[in-house]
Every structure is written in C-alpha cells, then in structure tokens.
mmCIF file of C-alpha atoms in Angstrom:
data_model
loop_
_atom_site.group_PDB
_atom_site.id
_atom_site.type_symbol
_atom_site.label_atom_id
_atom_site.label_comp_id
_atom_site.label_asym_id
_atom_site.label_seq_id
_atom_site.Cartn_x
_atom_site.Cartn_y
_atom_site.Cartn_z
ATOM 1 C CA UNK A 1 0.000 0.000 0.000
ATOM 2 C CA UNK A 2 1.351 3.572 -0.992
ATOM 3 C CA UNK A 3 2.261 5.925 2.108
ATOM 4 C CA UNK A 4 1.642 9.225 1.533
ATOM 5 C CA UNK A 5 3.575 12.088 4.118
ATOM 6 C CA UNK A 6 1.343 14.465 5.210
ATOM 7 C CA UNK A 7 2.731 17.552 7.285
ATOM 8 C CA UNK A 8 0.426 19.596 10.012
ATOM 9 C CA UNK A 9 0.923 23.156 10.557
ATOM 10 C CA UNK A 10 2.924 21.933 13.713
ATOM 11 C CA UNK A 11 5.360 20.693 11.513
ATOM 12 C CA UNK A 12 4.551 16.710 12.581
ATOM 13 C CA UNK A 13 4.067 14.789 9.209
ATOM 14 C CA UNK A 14 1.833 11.809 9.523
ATOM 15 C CA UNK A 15 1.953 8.656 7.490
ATOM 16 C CA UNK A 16 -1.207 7.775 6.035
ATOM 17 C CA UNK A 17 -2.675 5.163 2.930
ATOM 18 C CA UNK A 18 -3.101 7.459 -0.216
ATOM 19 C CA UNK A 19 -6.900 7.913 -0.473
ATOM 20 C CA UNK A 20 -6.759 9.265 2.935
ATOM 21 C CA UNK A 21 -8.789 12.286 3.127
ATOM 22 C CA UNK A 22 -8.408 15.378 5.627
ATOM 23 C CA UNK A 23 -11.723 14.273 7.346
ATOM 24 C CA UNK A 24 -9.707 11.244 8.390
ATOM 25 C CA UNK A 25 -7.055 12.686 9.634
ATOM 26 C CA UNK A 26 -9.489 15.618 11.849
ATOM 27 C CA UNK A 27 -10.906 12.121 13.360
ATOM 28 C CA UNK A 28 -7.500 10.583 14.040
ATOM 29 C CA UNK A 29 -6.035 13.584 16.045
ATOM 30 C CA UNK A 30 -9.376 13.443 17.883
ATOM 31 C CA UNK A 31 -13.299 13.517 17.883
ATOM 32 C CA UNK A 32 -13.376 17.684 19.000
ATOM 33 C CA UNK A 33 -11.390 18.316 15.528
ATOM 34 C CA UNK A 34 -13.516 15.659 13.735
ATOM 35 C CA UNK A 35 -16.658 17.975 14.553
ATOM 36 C CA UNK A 36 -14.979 20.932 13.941
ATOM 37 C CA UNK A 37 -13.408 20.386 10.843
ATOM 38 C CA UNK A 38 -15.466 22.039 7.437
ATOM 39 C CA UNK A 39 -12.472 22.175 5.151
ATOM 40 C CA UNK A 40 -8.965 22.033 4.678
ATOM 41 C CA UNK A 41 -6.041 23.419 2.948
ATOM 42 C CA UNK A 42 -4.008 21.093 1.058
ATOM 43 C CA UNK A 43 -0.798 22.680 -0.509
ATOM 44 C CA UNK A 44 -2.303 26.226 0.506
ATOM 45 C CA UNK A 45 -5.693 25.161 -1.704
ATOM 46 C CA UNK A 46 -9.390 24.865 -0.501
ATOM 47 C CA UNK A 47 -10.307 21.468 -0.576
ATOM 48 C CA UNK A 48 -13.509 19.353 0.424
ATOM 49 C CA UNK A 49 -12.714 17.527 3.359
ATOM 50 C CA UNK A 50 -13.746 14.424 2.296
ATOM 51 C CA UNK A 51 -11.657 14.603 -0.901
ATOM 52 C CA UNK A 52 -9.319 12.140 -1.017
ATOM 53 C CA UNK A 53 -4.929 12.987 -0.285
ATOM 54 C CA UNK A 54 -3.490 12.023 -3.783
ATOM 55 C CA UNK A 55 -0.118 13.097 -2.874
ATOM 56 C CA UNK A 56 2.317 14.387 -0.635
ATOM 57 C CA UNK A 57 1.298 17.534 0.858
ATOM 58 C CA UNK A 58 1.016 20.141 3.701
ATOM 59 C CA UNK A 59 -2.721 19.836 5.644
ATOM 60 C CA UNK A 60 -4.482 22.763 7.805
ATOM 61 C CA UNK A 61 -7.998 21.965 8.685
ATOM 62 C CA UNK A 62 -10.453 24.807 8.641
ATOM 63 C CA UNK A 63 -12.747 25.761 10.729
ATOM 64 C CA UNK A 64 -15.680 28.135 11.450
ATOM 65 C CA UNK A 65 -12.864 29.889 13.290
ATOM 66 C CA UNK A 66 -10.875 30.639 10.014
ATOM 67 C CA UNK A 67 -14.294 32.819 9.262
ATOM 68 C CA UNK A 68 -13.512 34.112 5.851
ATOM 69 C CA UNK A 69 -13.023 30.598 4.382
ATOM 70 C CA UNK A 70 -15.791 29.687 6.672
ATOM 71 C CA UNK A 71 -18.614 32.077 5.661
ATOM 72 C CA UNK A 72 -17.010 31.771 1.653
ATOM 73 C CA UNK A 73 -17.703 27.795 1.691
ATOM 74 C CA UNK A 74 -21.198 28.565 3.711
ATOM 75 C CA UNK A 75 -22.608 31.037 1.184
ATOM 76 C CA UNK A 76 -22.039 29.051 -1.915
ATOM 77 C CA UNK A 77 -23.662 26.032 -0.578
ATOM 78 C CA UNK A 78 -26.804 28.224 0.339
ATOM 79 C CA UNK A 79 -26.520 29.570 -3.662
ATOM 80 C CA UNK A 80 -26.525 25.498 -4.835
ATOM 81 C CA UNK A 81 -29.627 25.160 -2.072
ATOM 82 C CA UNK A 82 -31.584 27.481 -3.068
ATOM 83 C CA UNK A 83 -31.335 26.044 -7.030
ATOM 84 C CA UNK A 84 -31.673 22.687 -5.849
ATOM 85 C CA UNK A 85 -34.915 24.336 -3.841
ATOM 86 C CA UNK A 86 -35.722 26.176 -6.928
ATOM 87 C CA UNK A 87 -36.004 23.331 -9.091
ATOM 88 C CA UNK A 88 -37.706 21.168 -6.868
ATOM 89 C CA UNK A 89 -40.473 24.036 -6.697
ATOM 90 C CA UNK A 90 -40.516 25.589 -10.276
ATOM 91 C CA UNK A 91 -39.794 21.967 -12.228
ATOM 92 C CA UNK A 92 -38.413 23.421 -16.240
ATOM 93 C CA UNK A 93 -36.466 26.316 -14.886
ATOM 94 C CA UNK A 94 -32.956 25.880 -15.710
ATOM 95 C CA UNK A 95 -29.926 26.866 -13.645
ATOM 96 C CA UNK A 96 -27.141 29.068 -14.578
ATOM 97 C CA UNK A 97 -24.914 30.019 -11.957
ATOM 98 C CA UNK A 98 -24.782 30.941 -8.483
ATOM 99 C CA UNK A 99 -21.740 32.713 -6.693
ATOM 100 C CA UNK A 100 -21.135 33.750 -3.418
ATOM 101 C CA UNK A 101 -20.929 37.866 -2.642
ATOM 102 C CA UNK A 102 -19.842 39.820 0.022
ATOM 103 C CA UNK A 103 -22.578 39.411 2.410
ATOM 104 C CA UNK A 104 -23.902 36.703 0.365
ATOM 105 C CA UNK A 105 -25.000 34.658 -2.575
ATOM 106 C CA UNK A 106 -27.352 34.925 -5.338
ATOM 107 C CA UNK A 107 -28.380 32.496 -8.366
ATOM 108 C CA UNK A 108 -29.637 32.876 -11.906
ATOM 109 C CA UNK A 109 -32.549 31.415 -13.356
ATOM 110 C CA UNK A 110 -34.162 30.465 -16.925
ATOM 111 C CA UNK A 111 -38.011 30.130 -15.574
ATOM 112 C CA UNK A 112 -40.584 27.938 -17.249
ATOM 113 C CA UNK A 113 -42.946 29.889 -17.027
ATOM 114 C CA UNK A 114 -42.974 33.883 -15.792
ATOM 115 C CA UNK A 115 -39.793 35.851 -13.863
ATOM 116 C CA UNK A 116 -39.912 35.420 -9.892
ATOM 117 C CA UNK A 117 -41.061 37.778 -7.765
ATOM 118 C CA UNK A 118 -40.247 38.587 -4.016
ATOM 119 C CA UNK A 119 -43.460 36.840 -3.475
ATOM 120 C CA UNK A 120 -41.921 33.365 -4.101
ATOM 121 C CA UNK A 121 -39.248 33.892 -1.527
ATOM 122 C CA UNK A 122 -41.207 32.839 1.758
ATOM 123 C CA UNK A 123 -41.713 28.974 -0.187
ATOM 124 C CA UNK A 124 -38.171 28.626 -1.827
ATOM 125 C CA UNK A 125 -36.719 29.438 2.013
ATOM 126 C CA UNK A 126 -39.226 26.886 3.262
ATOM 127 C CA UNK A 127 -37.319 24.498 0.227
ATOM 128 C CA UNK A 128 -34.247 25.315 1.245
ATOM 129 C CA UNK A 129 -34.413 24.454 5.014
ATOM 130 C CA UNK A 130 -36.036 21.099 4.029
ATOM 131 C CA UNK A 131 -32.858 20.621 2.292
ATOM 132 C CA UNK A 132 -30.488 21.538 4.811
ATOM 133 C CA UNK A 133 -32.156 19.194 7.266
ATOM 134 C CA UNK A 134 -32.303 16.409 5.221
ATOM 135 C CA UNK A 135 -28.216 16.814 5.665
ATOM 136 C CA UNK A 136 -27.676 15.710 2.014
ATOM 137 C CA UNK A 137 -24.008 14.955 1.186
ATOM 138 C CA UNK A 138 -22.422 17.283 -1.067
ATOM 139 C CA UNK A 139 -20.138 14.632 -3.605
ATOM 140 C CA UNK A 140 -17.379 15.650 -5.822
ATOM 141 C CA UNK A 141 -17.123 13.889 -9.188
ATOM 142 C CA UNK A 142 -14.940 14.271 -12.290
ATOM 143 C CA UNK A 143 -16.773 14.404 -15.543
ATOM 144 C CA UNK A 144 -15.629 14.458 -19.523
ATOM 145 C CA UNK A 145 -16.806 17.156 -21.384
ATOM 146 C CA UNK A 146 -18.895 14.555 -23.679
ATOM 147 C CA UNK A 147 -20.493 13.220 -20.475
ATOM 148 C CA UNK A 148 -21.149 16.328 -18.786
ATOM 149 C CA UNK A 149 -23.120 18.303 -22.117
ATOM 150 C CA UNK A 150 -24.848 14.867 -22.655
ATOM 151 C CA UNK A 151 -26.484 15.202 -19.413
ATOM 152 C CA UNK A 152 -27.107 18.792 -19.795
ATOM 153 C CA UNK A 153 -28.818 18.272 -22.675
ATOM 154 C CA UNK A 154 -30.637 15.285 -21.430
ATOM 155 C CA UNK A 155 -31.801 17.406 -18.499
ATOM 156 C CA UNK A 156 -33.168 20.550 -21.347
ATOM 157 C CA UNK A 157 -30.617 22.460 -19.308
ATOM 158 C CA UNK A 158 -28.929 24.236 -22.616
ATOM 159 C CA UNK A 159 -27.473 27.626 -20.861
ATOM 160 C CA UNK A 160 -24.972 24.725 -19.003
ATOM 161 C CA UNK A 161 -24.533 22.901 -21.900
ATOM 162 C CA UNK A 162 -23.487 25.792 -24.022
ATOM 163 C CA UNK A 163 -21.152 26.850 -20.659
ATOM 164 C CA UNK A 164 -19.506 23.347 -20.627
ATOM 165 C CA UNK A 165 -18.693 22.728 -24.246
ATOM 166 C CA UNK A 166 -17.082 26.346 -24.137
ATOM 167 C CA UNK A 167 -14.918 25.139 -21.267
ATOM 168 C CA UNK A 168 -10.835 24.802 -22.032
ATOM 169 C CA UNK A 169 -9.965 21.355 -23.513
ATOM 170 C CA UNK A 170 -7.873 19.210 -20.788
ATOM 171 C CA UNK A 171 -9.608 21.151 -18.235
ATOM 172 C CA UNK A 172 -10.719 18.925 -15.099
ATOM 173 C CA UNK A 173 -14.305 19.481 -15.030
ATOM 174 C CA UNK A 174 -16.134 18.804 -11.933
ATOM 175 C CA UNK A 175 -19.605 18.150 -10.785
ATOM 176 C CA UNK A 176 -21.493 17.880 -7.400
ATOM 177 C CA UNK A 177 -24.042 15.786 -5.995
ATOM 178 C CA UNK A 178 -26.537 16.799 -3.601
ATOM 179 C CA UNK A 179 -27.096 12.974 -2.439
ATOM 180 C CA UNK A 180 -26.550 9.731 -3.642
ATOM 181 C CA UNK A 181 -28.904 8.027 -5.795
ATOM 182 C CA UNK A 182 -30.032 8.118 -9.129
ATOM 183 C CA UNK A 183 -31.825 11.414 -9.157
ATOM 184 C CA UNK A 184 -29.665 13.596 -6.908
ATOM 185 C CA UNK A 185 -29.937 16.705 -8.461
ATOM 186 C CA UNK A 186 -26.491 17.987 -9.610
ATOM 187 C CA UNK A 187 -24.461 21.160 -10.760
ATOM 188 C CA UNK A 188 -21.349 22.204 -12.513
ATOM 189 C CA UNK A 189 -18.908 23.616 -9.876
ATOM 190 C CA UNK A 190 -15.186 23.900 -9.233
ATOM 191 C CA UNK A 191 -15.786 23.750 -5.587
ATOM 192 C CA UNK A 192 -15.014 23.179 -2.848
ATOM 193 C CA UNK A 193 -18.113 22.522 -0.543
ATOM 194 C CA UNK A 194 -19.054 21.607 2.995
ATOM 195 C CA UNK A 195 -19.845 17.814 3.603
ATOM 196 C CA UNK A 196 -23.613 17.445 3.040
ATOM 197 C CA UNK A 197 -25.973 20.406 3.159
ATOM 198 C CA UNK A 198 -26.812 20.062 7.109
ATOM 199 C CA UNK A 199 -23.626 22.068 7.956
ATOM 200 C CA UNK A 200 -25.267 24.959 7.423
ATOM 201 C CA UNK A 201 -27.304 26.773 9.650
ATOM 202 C CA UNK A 202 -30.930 26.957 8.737
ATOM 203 C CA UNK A 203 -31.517 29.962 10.552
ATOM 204 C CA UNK A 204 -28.301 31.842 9.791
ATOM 205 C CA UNK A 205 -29.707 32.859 5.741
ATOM 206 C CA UNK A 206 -32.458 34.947 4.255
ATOM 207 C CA UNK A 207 -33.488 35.466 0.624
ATOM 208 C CA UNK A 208 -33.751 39.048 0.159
ATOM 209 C CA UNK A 209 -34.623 40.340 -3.379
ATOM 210 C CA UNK A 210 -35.210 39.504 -7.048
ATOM 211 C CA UNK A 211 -34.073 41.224 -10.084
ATOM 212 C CA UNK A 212 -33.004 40.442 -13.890
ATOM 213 C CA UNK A 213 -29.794 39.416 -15.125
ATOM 214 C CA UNK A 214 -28.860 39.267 -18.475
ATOM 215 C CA UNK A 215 -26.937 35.493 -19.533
ATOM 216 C CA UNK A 216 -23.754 36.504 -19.424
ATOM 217 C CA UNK A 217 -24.172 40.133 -18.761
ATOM 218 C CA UNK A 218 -25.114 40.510 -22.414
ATOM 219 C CA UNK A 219 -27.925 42.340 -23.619
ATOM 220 C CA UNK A 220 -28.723 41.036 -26.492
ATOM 221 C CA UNK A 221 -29.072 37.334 -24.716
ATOM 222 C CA UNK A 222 -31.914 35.920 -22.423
ATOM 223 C CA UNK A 223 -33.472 37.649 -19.553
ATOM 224 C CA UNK A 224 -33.007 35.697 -16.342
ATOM 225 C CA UNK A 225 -34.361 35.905 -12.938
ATOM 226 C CA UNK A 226 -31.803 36.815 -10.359
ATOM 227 C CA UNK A 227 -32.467 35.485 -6.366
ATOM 228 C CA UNK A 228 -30.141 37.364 -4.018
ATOM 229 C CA UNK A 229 -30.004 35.880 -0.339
ATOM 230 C CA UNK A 230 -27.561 36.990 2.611
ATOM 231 C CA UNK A 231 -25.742 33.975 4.178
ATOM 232 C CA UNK A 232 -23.751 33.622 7.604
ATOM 233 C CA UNK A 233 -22.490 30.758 10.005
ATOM 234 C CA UNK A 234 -25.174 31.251 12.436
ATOM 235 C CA UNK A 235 -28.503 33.316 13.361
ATOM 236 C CA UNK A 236 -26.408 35.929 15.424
ATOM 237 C CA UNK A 237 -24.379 36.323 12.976
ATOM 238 C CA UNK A 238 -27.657 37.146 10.617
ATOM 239 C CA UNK A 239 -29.530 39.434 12.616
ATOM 240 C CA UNK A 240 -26.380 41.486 13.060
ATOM 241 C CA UNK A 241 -26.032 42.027 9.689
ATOM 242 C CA UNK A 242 -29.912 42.978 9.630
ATOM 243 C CA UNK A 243 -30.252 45.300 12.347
ATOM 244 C CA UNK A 244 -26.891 46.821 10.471
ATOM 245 C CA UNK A 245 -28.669 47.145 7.324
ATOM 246 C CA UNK A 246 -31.794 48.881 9.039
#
C-alpha cells in the first residue's frame, strides 16, 4: 500500500494510505477536531474535506474559526440550495450560476414559465431548510466534457450545456451531488463545498430580493431571474447584519 507524508501546521508529518482524506485525519487527532473540521487546505488550496490525499502535501484543517473561508464555503452552498430548492419548486427552470458575494449569494434562473417575484421567496426558504435538514451529502465527481453536455442536454438544461462545451480542452471538469442516488440533483462547480448540506445553519440565511440578469451580462441574450439571499455561520451572525442594514 502507498504511504503518503502528510505535514500539520505543527510541523509533525503523519503517514497515512493514499486515499486518505483530511476528514480522516481531523478524526484521528481526535473527535473535537472531527466535529470541527469544514475544510482544509491542502498545498495552501481549498479542498472538500472528504476529498481524497493524492499526494504528498502540507494539511491545515479549517474551521468556522478561520471565518472568511468559513462564511465563503457557507454562502455558496446556500446559492446550490436554493437552485436545488428552486427546481424542486418551479420543475423546467434551468440553472445558470450561483456565486457567493460579500454578504452573500445569489443564483440565476431560466423560468418555465414567468420571472420570480419577491413573493416566491417565503416557499423557496421553506425548500431550502427542508434541504439543509435532510443533511444531504455534497459529492465531488470528475466528468468528460462529452459526459457532462450529454447530461445537460438530457436534463433541457442548454445555458450549461453551451457553458460546458465552451470550457478549455484538458480542463478537469467537476460536478457535485446533492445525495446519492439516481436522481440527486447535480451542478457544474469547481468547488469546494461543505460535507452534506446540514452544515449549514438553517436559521443563519435569508433570501432578500429579485431582479433580472442578463446570460452573461449581455444584452442582447436571455433575460433571467436573479435570487439574491444573505448567508452567515449562524442566526447571530444574521440578525447582526440585519439590524446593520436597518
């Protein structure tokens, strides 16, 4: 079995089997760290902290103490939420992208039907908690290009089809999966991402507004709907940033 050497930010290096991944090693130092642990840094790089060690490398673990890395992974999880939520709710709207902000996140849509409207938010919230208690697990995978459009296309999802086949050739394209099974609803993404959707707080996020967004920021292409939400590590957190905004 191949040994990989992987040194802490105490300088001790630890021996483990490659495929070895940093939530491993949180739960071999001890079960306070295994809780803790959201992330890591491997080489200086956000990583999942279930993806597996391929190499040789320096390890930090992150935590909701390292807050900017904390509330960064936190907000883009709420943006793939609240598409998950929106596509459960609104089945035929198709999902473009969905990036975290300063206080924030927002994601843009291709509705079925008509543009959202502030009036939606109160139900895709509800969505979105459902979501984040049923503690999905967020899965890295590597797709081709071939694979990945296929799907897309499959799915009537052509604003991520058109996105993927423009990507760079020999570029590592990677997907993730809310759940396992057959159906677990999926999106493009570089990463990286909590565990599973029930490390984040369902009280620390609000949806706050709705506007357009042209694709692309071009406009001479589609209209979409854009949902802007505020996203933190927990309700104190939240309400702090309301009562600031009042």
């Amino acid at each position: 079995m191949e040994m990989l050497s992987i040194t802490l930010p105490d300088g001790s290096v630890r021996e483990v089997a490659r495929g070895t991944t940093p939530a491993d090693i949180a739960a071999a130092i001890g079960p306070g760290l295994a809780k803790a642990a959201i992330a890591a840094r491997v080489d200086g790089e956000l990583r999942d902290i279930m993806r597996p060690l391929e190499g040789n490398a320096t390890l930090a673990l992150v935590t909701s103490r390292d807050e900017k890395d904390a509330l960064e992974l936190a907000r883009h999880d709420y943006a793939h939420v609240l598409a998950e939520a929106v596509q459960h709710l609104f089945p035929g709207t198709q999902i473009t992208f969905g990036p975290s902000t300063d206080d924030g996140f927002y994601y843009d849509f291709a509705p079925k039907d008509r543009a959202f409207t502030e009036d939606d938010l109160p139900a895709i919230e509800a969505e979105m908690r459902r979501i984040i208690a049923k503690d999905q697990p967020l899965i890295r995978e590597v797709w081709s290009r071939a694979d990945l459009i296929d799907r897309w296309r499959q799915q009537g999802e052509t604003f991520k089809a058109e996105w993927a086949a423009e990507l760079p050739e020999g570029e590592e394209l990677t997907v993730y999966k809310a759940g396992n099974g057959p159906d677990a609803w999926l999106d493009m993404c570089r990463g990286p991402h909590l565990a599973s959707t029930g490390k984040l707080d369902p009280n620390a996020f609000k949806l706050t507004r709705v506007s357009g967004a042209y694709w692309r920021g071009d406009q001479n292409n589609a209209m979409l709907s854009r949902i802007y939400g505020t996203g933190w590590l927990n309700k104190k957190q939240l309400d702090e940033h309301l009562f600031r905004l009042e």
